[in-house]
CSV table of C-alpha atoms in Angstrom, one decimal:
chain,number,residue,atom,x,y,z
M,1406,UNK,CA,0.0,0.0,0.0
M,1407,UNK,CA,1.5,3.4,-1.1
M,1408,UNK,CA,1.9,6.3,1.2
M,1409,UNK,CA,2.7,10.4,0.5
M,1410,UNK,CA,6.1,10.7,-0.4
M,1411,UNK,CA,7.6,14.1,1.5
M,1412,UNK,CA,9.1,16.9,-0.3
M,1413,UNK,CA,10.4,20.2,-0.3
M,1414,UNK,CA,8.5,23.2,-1.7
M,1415,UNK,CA,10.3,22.8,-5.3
M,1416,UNK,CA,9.2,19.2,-5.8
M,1417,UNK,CA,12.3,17.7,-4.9
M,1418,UNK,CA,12.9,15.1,-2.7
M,1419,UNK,CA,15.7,15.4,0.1
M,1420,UNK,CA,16.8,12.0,1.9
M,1421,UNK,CA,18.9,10.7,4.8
M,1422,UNK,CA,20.4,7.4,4.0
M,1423,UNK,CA,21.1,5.6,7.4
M,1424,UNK,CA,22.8,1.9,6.9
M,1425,UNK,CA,24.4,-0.5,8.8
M,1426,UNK,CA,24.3,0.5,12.5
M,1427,UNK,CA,24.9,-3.2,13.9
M,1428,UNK,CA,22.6,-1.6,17.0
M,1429,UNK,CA,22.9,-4.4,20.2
M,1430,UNK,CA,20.4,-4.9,23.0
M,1431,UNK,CA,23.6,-3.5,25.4
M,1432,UNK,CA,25.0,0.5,24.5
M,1433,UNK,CA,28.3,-1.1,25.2
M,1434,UNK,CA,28.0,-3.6,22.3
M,1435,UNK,CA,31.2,-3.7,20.6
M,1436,UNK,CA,31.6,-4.7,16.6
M,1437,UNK,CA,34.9,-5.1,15.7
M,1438,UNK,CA,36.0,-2.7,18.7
M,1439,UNK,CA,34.2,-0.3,17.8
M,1440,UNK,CA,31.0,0.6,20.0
M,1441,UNK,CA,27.9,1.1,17.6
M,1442,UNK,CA,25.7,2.9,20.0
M,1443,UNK,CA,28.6,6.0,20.6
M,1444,UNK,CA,28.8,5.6,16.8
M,1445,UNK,CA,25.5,5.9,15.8
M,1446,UNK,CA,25.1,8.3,18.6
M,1447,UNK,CA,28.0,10.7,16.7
M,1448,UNK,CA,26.7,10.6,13.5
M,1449,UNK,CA,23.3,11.7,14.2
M,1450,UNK,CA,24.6,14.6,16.6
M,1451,UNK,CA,26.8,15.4,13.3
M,1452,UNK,CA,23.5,15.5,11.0
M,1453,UNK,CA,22.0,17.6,13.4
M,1454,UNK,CA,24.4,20.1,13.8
M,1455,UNK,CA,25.7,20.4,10.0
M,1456,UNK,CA,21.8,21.9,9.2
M,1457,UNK,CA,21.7,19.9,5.5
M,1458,UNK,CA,18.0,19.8,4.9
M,1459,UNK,CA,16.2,16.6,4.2
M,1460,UNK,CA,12.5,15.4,4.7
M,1461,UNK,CA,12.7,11.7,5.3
M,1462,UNK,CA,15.2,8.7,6.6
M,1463,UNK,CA,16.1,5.5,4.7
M,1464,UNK,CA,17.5,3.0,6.9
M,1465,UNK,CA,18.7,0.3,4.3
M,1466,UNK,CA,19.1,-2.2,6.4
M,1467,UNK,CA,21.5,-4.4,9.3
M,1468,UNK,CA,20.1,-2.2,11.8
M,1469,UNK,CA,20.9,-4.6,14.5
M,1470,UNK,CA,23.6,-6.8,15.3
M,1471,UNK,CA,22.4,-9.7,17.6
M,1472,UNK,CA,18.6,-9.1,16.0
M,1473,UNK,CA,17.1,-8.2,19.6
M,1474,UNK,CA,13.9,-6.0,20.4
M,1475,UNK,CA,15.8,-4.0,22.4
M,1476,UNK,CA,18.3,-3.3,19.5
M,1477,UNK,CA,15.3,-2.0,17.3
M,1478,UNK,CA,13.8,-0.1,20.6
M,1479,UNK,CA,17.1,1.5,20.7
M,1480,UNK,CA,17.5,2.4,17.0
M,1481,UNK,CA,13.9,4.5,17.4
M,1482,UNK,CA,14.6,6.0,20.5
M,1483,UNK,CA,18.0,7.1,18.9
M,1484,UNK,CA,16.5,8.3,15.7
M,1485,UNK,CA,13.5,10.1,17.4
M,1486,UNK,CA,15.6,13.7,18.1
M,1487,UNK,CA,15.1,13.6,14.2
M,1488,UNK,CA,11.8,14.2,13.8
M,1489,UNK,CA,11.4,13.1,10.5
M,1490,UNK,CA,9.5,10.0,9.2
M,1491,UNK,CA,11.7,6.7,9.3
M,1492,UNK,CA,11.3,4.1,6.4
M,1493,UNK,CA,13.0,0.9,6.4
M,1494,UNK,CA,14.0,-2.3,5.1
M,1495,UNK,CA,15.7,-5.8,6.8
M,1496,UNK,CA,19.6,-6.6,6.0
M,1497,UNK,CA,20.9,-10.0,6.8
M,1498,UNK,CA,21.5,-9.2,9.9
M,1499,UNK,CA,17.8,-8.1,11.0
M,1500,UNK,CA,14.9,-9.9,11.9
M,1501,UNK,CA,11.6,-9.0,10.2
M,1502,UNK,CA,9.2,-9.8,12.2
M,1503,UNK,CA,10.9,-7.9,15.4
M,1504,UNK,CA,11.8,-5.0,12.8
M,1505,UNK,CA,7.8,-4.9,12.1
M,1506,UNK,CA,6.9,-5.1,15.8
M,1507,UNK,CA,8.9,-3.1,18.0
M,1508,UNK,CA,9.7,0.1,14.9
M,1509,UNK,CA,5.8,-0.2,14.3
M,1510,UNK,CA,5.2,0.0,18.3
M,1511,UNK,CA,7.5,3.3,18.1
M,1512,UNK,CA,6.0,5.0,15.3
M,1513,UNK,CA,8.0,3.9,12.3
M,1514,UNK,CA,5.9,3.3,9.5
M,1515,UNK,CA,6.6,0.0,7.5
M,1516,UNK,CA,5.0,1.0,4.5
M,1517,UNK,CA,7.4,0.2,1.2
M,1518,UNK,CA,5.9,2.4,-1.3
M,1519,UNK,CA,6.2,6.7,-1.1
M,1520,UNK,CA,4.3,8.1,-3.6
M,1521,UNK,CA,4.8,11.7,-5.1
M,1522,UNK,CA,4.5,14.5,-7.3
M,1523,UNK,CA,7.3,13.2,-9.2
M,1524,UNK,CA,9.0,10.3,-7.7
M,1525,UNK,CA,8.1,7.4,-6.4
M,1526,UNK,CA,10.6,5.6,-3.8
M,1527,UNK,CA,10.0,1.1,-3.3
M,1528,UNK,CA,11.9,0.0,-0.4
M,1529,UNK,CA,12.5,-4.2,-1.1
M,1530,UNK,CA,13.0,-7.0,1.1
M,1531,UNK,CA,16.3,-9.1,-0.1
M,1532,UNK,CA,16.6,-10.9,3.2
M,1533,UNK,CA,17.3,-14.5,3.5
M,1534,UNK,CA,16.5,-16.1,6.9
M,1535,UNK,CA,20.3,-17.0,8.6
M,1536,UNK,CA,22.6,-16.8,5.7
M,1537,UNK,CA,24.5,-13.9,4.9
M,1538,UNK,CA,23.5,-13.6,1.1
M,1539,UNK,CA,20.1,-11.7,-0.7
M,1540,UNK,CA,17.2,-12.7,-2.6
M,1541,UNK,CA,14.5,-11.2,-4.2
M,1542,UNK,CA,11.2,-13.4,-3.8
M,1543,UNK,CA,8.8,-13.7,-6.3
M,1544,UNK,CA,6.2,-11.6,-4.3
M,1545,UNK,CA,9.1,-8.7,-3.9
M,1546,UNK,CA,9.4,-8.7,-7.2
M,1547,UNK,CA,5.5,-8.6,-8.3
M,1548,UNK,CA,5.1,-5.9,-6.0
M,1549,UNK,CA,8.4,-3.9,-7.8
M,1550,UNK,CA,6.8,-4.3,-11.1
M,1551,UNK,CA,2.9,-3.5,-9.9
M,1552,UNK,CA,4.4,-0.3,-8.6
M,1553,UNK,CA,6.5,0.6,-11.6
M,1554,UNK,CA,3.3,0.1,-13.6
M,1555,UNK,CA,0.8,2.2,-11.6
M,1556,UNK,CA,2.9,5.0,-12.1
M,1557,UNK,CA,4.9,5.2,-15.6
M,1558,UNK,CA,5.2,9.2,-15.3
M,1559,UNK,CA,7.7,9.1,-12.2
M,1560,UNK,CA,11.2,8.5,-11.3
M,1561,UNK,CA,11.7,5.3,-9.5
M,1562,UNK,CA,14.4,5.3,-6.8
M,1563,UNK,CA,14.4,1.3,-5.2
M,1564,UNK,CA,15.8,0.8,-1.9
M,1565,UNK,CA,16.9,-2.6,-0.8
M,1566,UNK,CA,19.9,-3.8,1.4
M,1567,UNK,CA,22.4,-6.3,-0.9
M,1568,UNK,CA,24.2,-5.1,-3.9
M,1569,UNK,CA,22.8,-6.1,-7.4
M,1570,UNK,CA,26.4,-5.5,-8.9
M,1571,UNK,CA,29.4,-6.4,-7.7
M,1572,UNK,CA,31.6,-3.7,-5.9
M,1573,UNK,CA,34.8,-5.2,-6.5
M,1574,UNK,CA,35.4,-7.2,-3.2
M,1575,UNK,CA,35.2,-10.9,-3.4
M,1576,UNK,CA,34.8,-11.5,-0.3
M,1577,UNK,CA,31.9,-9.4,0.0
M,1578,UNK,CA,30.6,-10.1,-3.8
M,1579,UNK,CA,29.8,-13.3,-2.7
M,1580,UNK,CA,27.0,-12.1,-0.5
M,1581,UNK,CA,25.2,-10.4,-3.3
M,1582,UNK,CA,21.8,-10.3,-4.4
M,1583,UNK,CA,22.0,-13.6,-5.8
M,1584,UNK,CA,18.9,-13.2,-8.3
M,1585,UNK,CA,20.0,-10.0,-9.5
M,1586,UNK,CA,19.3,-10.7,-13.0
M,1587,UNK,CA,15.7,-11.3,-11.8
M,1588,UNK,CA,15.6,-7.7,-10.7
M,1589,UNK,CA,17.3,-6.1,-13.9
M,1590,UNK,CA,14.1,-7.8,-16.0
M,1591,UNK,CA,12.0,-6.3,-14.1
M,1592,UNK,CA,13.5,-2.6,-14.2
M,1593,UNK,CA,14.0,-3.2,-17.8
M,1594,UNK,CA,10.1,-3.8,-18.6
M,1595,UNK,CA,9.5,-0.2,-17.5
M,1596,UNK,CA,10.3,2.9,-19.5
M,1597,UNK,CA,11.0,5.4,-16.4
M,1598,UNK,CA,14.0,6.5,-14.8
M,1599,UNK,CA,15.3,3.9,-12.3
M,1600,UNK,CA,17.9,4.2,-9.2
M,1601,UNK,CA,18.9,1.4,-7.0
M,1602,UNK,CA,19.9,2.5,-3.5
M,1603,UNK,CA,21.9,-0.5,-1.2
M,1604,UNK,CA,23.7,-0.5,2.2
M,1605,UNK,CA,25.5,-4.0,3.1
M,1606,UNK,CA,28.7,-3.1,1.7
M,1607,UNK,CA,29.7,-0.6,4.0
M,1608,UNK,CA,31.7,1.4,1.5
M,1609,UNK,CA,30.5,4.1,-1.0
M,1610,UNK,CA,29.7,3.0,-4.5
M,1611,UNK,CA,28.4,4.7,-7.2
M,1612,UNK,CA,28.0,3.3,-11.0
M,1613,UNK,CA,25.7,2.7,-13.5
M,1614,UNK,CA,24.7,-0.7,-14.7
M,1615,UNK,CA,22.6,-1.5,-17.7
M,1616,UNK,CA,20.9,2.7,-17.5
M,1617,UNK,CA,20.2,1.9,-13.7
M,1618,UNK,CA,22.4,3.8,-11.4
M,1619,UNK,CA,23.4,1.9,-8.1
M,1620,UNK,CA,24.0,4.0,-5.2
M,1621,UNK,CA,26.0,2.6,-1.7
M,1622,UNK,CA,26.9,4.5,1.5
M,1623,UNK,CA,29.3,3.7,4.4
M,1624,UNK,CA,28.0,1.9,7.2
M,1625,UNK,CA,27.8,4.3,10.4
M,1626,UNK,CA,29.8,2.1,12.7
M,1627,UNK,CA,32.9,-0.5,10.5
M,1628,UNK,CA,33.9,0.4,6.6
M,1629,UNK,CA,34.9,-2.2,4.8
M,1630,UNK,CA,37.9,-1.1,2.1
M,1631,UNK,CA,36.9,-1.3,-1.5
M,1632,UNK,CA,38.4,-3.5,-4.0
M,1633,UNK,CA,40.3,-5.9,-1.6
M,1634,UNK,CA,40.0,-9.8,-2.4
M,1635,UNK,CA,39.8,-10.8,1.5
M,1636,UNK,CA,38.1,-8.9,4.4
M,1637,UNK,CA,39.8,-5.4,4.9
M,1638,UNK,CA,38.8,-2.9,7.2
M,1639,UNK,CA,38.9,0.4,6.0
M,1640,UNK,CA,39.9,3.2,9.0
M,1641,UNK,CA,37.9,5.8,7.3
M,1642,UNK,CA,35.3,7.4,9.6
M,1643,UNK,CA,31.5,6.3,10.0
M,1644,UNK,CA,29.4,8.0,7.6
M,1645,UNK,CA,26.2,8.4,6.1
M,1646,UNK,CA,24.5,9.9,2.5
M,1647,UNK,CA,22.1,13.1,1.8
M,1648,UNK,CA,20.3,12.4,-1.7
M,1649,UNK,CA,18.4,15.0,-3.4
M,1650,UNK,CA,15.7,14.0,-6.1
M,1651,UNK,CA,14.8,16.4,-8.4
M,1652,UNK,CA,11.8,16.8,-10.4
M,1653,UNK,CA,13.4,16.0,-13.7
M,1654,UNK,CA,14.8,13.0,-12.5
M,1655,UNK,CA,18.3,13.9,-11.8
M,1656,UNK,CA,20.0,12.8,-8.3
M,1657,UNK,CA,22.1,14.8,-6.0
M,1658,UNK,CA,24.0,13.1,-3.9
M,1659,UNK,CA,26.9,13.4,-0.9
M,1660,UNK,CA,28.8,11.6,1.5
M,1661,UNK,CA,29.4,13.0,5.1
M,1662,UNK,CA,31.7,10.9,7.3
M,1663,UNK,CA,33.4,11.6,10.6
M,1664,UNK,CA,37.1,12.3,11.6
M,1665,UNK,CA,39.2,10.2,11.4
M,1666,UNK,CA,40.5,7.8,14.1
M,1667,UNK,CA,37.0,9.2,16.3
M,1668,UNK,CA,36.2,5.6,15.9
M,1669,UNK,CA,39.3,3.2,14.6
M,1670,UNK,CA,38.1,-1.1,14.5
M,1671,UNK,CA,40.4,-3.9,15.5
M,1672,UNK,CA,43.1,-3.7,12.9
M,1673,UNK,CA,43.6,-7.5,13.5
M,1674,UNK,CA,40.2,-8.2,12.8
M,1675,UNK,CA,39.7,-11.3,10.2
M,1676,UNK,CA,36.1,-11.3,9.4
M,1677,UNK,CA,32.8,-11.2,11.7
């Protein structure tokens, strides 16, 4: 079921892309040495004080860590000084059903489809129960290609958690969006402008594949360093992405991150 997509006075659209945030049921939960909850806790006093203007949150995804209720009850009560609407999608990391329950119980919508003057915004589900790796089911992507459909005449920017394209790490390209191809046949059926937005990869990534650009932002806690065949920690700072969606369909989009060494992982670190 669609919902009113938010947007500034000129018909754009202005997003927050929040990924990644491996939240725990504990504050002092600890990923990689580096404590999630101080992290988060730094971006979001960073977006508050830096004054860019946006309407709406996307959180792509891997919200928690351990995939407690209290992780999720903590990821609304730290979002809240916000006061903007929330959307979201599961990583592989979440758990759905707590995601629905305990974000629902504190006010975050789970509606999947924003509907506006000019853009629409589809937020998918690619996660697969206890394994690392995404799919899109078929009912994901019937409800991708009813909401292309009902509205031909706007700009369609997709949000879902696993990359559809590889980003240049093996060890991470092997947790892709496994049906991918799946997902390009749909996009490909439909004449209007089309933007995939991911988190998962906790690295910044931005190309175009077969006329769909594919957007990825760091992760606000760990980084992982691009193009490396084995896990690599990057020691650039947590971060997050403002997008701007204009009525014509072009994108605007930038990076933020925080110093660095205000948050540095276990450089000994072999995986998680």
């Amino acid at each position: 079921m669609e919902t009113e997509l938010p947007q500034a006075p000129d018909g754009s659209v202005r997003l927050l892309q929040i990924t990644d945030t491996h939240l725990f049921a504990s504050g002092e939960g600890s990923l990689l040495a580096v404590r999630t909850a101080d992290s988060l806790a730094a971006v979001l006093e960073r977006v508050q004080a830096n004054g860019h203007p946006f309407d709406l949150i996307l959180a792509t995804g891997d919200l928690s860590q351990d995939h407690s209720p209290e992780s999720y009850q903590r990821f609304a009560s730290m979002m809240a000084p916000l006061s903007r609407p929330i959307y979201w999608l599961p990583g592989n990391h979440d758990d759905g059903p707590l995601m629905t329950e305990y974000l629902h119980a504190a006010g975050i919508s789970e509606k999947k489809q924003l509907v506006g003057e000019h853009w629409q915004i589809i937020l998918l589900d690619t996660q697969v129960r206890g394994k690392p790796h995404g799919v899109l089911g078929d009912h994901q992507l019937a409800a991708l290609d009813l909401a292309l459909r009902q509205h031909p005449d706007r700009h369609a920017l997709i949000a879902l958690h696993h990359q559809a394209v590889p980003v240049g790490c093996a060890w991470l390209d092997q947790h892709n969006l496994k049906n991918a191809d799946d997902l390009f046949a749909v996009l490909a059926r439909h004449p209007q402008q089309k933007t995939i937005l991911f988190g998962h990869v906790h690295q910044e990534f931005d190309e175009v594949h077969q006329g769909v650009r594919l957007i990825a932002s760091p992760s606000t806690c760990i980084q992982f360093k691009p193009l490396c065949e084995g896990f690599t920690l990057d020691e650039s700072g947590p971060g997050w992405r403002y997008l701007t969606l204009y009525p014509d369909g072009r994108i605007a989009s930038q990076v933020w991150r925080l110093p660095l060494g205000q948050f540095v992982p276990d450089p000994d670190a072999t995986g998680y």
